[in-house]
XYZ file of C-alpha atoms in Angstrom:
332
model
C 5.760 -0.125 -29.461
C 8.123 3.101 -28.537
C 6.414 6.506 -27.531
C 6.695 9.544 -29.029
C 6.073 12.434 -28.276
C 7.290 16.171 -29.872
C 9.871 17.599 -28.091
C 9.857 21.374 -27.518
C 12.317 24.177 -27.427
C 12.389 25.032 -23.974
C 12.365 21.305 -22.405
C 15.739 21.661 -19.503
C 15.338 17.506 -19.787
C 13.907 15.216 -22.019
C 13.893 11.825 -22.173
C 12.630 9.592 -25.758
C 11.828 5.620 -25.601
C 13.480 4.984 -21.883
C 13.645 1.120 -21.005
C 14.723 -0.264 -18.247
C 14.746 -3.921 -17.811
C 15.755 -5.687 -15.244
C 16.788 -9.190 -15.649
C 15.893 -12.668 -13.720
C 17.765 -15.170 -13.308
C 17.057 -18.675 -13.120
C 18.644 -22.581 -13.305
C 21.663 -24.501 -11.797
C 23.986 -21.999 -13.234
C 21.599 -18.595 -12.955
C 21.369 -17.587 -16.745
C 18.435 -14.589 -17.437
C 15.025 -16.390 -17.397
C 12.927 -13.742 -17.858
C 13.270 -9.962 -18.223
C 10.269 -7.626 -15.923
C 9.580 -4.826 -18.568
C 9.500 -2.097 -16.028
C 9.684 1.126 -18.019
C 9.561 0.283 -21.928
C 9.248 2.278 -24.259
C 9.033 6.019 -21.945
C 9.076 9.998 -23.418
C 8.157 12.906 -22.061
C 9.996 16.035 -21.260
C 10.006 18.783 -18.999
C 10.540 22.263 -19.410
C 12.311 24.697 -17.529
C 10.904 25.610 -13.697
C 7.559 23.775 -14.320
C 6.406 20.779 -12.217
C 6.616 17.570 -14.022
C 3.549 14.731 -12.136
C 4.255 11.249 -12.863
C 1.874 9.173 -11.286
C 0.323 5.729 -10.703
C -0.249 3.035 -9.008
C 2.761 0.984 -6.922
C 5.004 -1.225 -9.273
C 4.421 0.979 -12.607
C 7.554 2.281 -13.269
C 7.803 5.728 -12.055
C 10.493 5.178 -9.791
C 12.199 3.601 -11.581
C 11.903 6.271 -14.643
C 13.592 9.039 -12.087
C 16.614 6.799 -11.056
C 17.434 5.991 -14.567
C 17.212 9.495 -15.563
C 20.000 10.777 -12.910
C 22.113 6.629 -13.320
C 21.479 5.298 -9.776
C 20.513 2.358 -12.229
C 21.931 1.427 -15.349
C 19.396 2.107 -18.551
C 18.155 -0.460 -21.181
C 17.964 1.357 -24.302
C 16.690 4.965 -24.701
C 18.343 8.396 -23.905
C 17.869 11.576 -21.367
C 18.992 14.478 -22.650
C 19.640 17.131 -19.951
C 20.259 20.921 -21.457
C 20.206 18.861 -25.089
C 23.070 16.887 -23.313
C 22.802 12.724 -23.552
C 23.344 12.145 -20.520
C 23.495 8.232 -21.208
C 26.780 9.488 -22.309
C 28.780 11.414 -19.743
C 32.056 9.572 -18.417
C 32.916 9.963 -14.536
C 34.255 13.033 -15.044
C 31.062 14.282 -16.840
C 28.567 12.382 -14.985
C 30.161 14.344 -11.440
C 29.629 17.469 -12.910
C 26.112 17.070 -14.303
C 24.316 15.400 -10.493
C 25.613 19.471 -9.400
C 22.698 20.244 -11.456
C 20.448 17.284 -11.060
C 19.473 15.706 -7.681
C 16.352 13.830 -6.552
C 14.624 14.386 -3.079
C 14.427 10.074 -2.302
C 10.755 9.228 -0.494
C 12.356 8.233 2.846
C 14.064 10.817 4.450
C 15.316 8.468 7.256
C 16.922 5.643 5.355
C 18.897 8.143 2.756
C 20.656 9.300 6.026
C 23.868 8.641 7.547
C 22.799 7.504 11.073
C 26.259 8.026 12.304
C 26.670 11.802 10.929
C 25.026 15.465 11.995
C 22.641 16.661 10.091
C 24.949 19.173 9.021
C 27.873 17.160 7.417
C 24.918 15.298 6.004
C 23.822 18.811 4.266
C 27.494 19.765 3.584
C 28.458 16.366 1.941
C 28.423 17.594 -1.755
C 29.466 20.150 -1.076
C 33.083 18.647 0.218
C 32.715 15.957 -3.027
C 32.824 18.819 -5.307
C 35.218 20.664 -3.410
C 33.312 23.685 -2.963
C 34.737 26.148 -1.271
C 37.050 26.131 2.461
C 35.157 24.733 6.089
C 33.815 28.258 7.316
C 32.047 28.863 3.906
C 30.676 25.300 3.479
C 29.526 25.499 7.160
C 27.714 28.932 6.214
C 26.244 27.837 3.194
C 25.324 24.423 5.705
C 23.277 27.635 8.153
C 22.080 29.366 5.054
C 20.399 26.381 3.525
C 18.742 25.234 6.280
C 16.919 27.811 7.212
C 15.984 28.097 3.800
C 13.508 24.893 4.496
C 12.634 26.077 8.618
C 15.429 24.040 10.959
C 17.638 26.009 12.791
C 21.288 26.969 13.037
C 21.494 23.681 16.709
C 19.847 21.586 14.369
C 23.342 21.172 12.492
C 24.646 18.782 15.251
C 21.628 16.796 15.777
C 21.507 13.261 14.673
C 19.072 11.885 12.113
C 17.258 10.206 14.966
C 16.120 12.762 16.961
C 14.547 14.864 14.281
C 10.768 13.814 12.965
C 9.509 13.040 9.628
C 8.554 16.094 8.768
C 12.331 17.443 9.854
C 13.393 14.956 7.514
C 12.320 15.670 5.338
C 13.008 19.375 5.707
C 17.348 17.745 5.729
C 16.534 15.875 2.402
C 14.966 18.751 0.664
C 17.959 20.819 2.196
C 20.318 18.039 1.246
C 19.648 18.561 -2.693
C 19.874 21.791 -2.542
C 22.959 23.266 -1.322
C 24.518 22.363 -4.478
C 22.477 24.431 -6.611
C 20.712 22.359 -8.808
C 18.689 23.087 -11.834
C 16.290 20.267 -11.692
C 14.992 18.331 -8.781
C 13.286 14.674 -8.270
C 11.000 14.519 -5.490
C 10.482 10.936 -5.453
C 6.578 10.825 -3.208
C 8.355 12.817 -0.825
C 5.203 13.388 1.070
C 4.157 9.757 1.358
C 4.958 9.285 4.454
C 3.938 11.950 6.187
C 1.200 12.899 7.843
C -1.571 14.807 6.136
C -1.219 18.280 7.940
C 2.467 18.100 7.503
C 2.611 16.901 3.938
C 0.824 20.567 3.268
C 3.689 22.176 4.725
C 6.466 20.460 3.154
C 4.433 21.265 -0.308
C 4.213 24.970 0.098
C 8.107 25.251 1.186
C 8.300 23.517 -2.164
C 7.336 25.512 -4.684
C 8.324 28.684 -2.325
C 11.698 27.029 -3.224
C 10.821 26.146 -7.041
C 9.837 30.397 -6.879
C 12.684 31.071 -5.126
C 15.877 29.100 -6.854
C 13.702 28.856 -10.293
C 13.958 25.122 -9.348
C 12.677 22.088 -12.289
C 10.535 19.498 -10.578
C 10.026 16.002 -11.322
C 7.305 15.165 -9.228
C 6.838 10.994 -8.279
C 4.016 10.041 -6.438
C 0.337 8.051 -6.901
C -1.574 10.395 -4.274
C -3.623 12.305 -6.899
C -4.605 15.102 -4.579
C -1.445 15.836 -3.656
C 0.581 15.960 -7.715
C -2.639 18.211 -8.465
C -1.595 20.911 -5.224
C 1.062 21.198 -6.687
C 2.315 20.328 -11.067
C 1.976 22.411 -13.298
C 1.491 19.371 -16.037
C 1.202 15.512 -14.350
C 1.638 12.162 -16.318
C -0.017 8.921 -15.722
C 1.500 5.768 -15.953
C 0.416 2.317 -16.450
C 2.806 -1.087 -16.161
C 5.755 0.799 -17.200
C 4.253 3.630 -20.407
C 2.734 6.261 -20.229
C -0.828 6.500 -21.160
C -1.607 10.108 -21.291
C -0.310 13.351 -20.405
C -1.006 16.964 -20.308
C -1.826 19.792 -18.740
C -2.663 19.775 -14.654
C -6.127 21.759 -15.298
C -7.249 19.866 -17.732
C -6.818 15.800 -16.835
C -8.591 16.897 -13.565
C -11.422 18.506 -15.763
C -11.473 15.755 -18.384
C -9.249 12.824 -18.666
C -8.844 10.657 -22.303
C -7.826 7.687 -21.483
C -10.518 4.701 -18.902
C -6.893 4.240 -16.246
C -6.829 8.144 -15.668
C -10.357 8.060 -14.952
C -10.898 5.536 -12.998
C -7.588 7.038 -10.836
C -9.413 9.754 -10.415
C -12.586 8.423 -9.586
C -10.967 6.701 -6.835
C -9.965 10.306 -4.909
C -12.330 10.728 -1.444
C -14.373 12.994 -1.647
C -14.473 16.195 1.605
C -18.331 16.362 2.079
C -20.337 13.588 3.209
C -23.394 13.907 1.600
C -21.335 14.112 -1.605
C -21.966 12.044 -4.400
C -20.447 11.433 -7.292
C -19.950 8.386 -10.150
C -17.322 5.516 -9.267
C -15.537 3.333 -11.896
C -14.694 0.059 -10.579
C -12.150 -1.915 -11.822
C -11.213 -5.352 -12.776
C -8.242 -7.507 -12.184
C -5.717 -7.152 -10.725
C -2.394 -5.777 -12.485
C -0.396 -8.067 -14.792
C 2.918 -9.125 -13.850
C 5.224 -7.049 -15.832
C 7.354 -9.922 -16.398
C 4.532 -11.072 -19.057
C 3.002 -7.796 -19.884
C -0.060 -8.034 -21.991
C -0.325 -8.141 -25.458
C -1.480 -5.180 -27.139
C -3.420 -2.444 -24.845
C -1.870 -3.149 -21.516
C -4.620 -1.279 -19.843
C -7.276 -3.701 -21.490
C -7.779 -6.619 -19.713
C -9.481 -4.122 -16.648
C -10.574 -1.544 -19.854
C -14.296 -0.666 -19.104
C -13.701 -0.117 -22.888
C -11.806 -2.907 -24.512
C -12.708 -3.171 -27.630
C -11.100 -6.350 -30.085
C -8.039 -4.839 -31.182
C -6.464 -3.691 -27.832
C -6.056 -7.095 -27.247
C -3.495 -7.125 -30.040
C -2.809 -3.900 -31.134
C -1.244 -1.129 -29.188
C -2.109 1.888 -29.932
C 0.362 5.448 -29.950
C 0.683 8.333 -27.485
C -1.452 10.957 -29.835
C -1.982 14.527 -29.410
C -5.976 14.481 -29.563
C -6.102 17.837 -28.631
C -3.297 21.181 -28.418
C -0.986 19.356 -25.598
C -2.964 16.672 -24.736
C -1.802 12.539 -25.526
C -3.426 9.706 -25.004
C -2.400 6.599 -25.616
C -5.927 5.014 -26.311
C -7.774 3.771 -29.833
C -11.054 4.847 -28.759
C -9.784 7.700 -26.139
C -11.575 10.613 -29.090
C -15.832 9.495 -27.578
C -14.331 11.579 -24.223
C -13.449 14.604 -26.080
């Protein structure tokens, strides 16, 4: 079943019933014998200037959503609109132009940088590809954007292995900013960094967003990080969005049992403080063969008979607060 939400008029990005299946090949002739349902009918919108946090356990499909939006991997079905234009219908020239407005910061900054190129060349590569400016103008633009992310001029001639993890992520951010995009997908940009460095990078992202009027899709599994940076939060489970609402509302009154379990797992800073924990039983089912009905029902503490055979719709239970659960009203 596809998921649908009301799309508002001030949306920069609109994801509509996005599906991405990965084929599994087997047998002597390597025929398709199954499909991994990584993303299975996901819909959401991202308003101009906001940060939408996309969270969930590893393997839930959140990174695949980001990669499919950018057409780094092909989609199976559905559509993604950027300023009203369907990205999946664009041909090569139109897609190249569109990508000036849509950039990405990857989880592993070292793996996403060419170890043979000085970082100044890596940052300025987008300007060369899009034939923007003269050589001197590109160089000046690179130095300018490096300063914005906290790097010095002399860093431009150094190579990726000469930087710390936090500095490499700043390089990744600079490379995403160099083309002056409107929309950036941040794919777990701080998960590989120390906690103190995480705070610095998050604060940098927020200040850059205000300065350059950016819109973010922030992909993460750390709910504490998402709370710090997001305006709204969408929660994914096994290829589906199960809840989406304003950040404050989600953390104060989650309406889906899976979201409640995720929030209950956040550590408390004070050693003497206690809170009720929701312990989920069993393992996450395989996306090769997801459960019928509600995909969360084998692990859900409030599941009933209807949950095993009827998939719940993602419905609005309160203004701006959507959840995909048959029994979410009990938490209102």
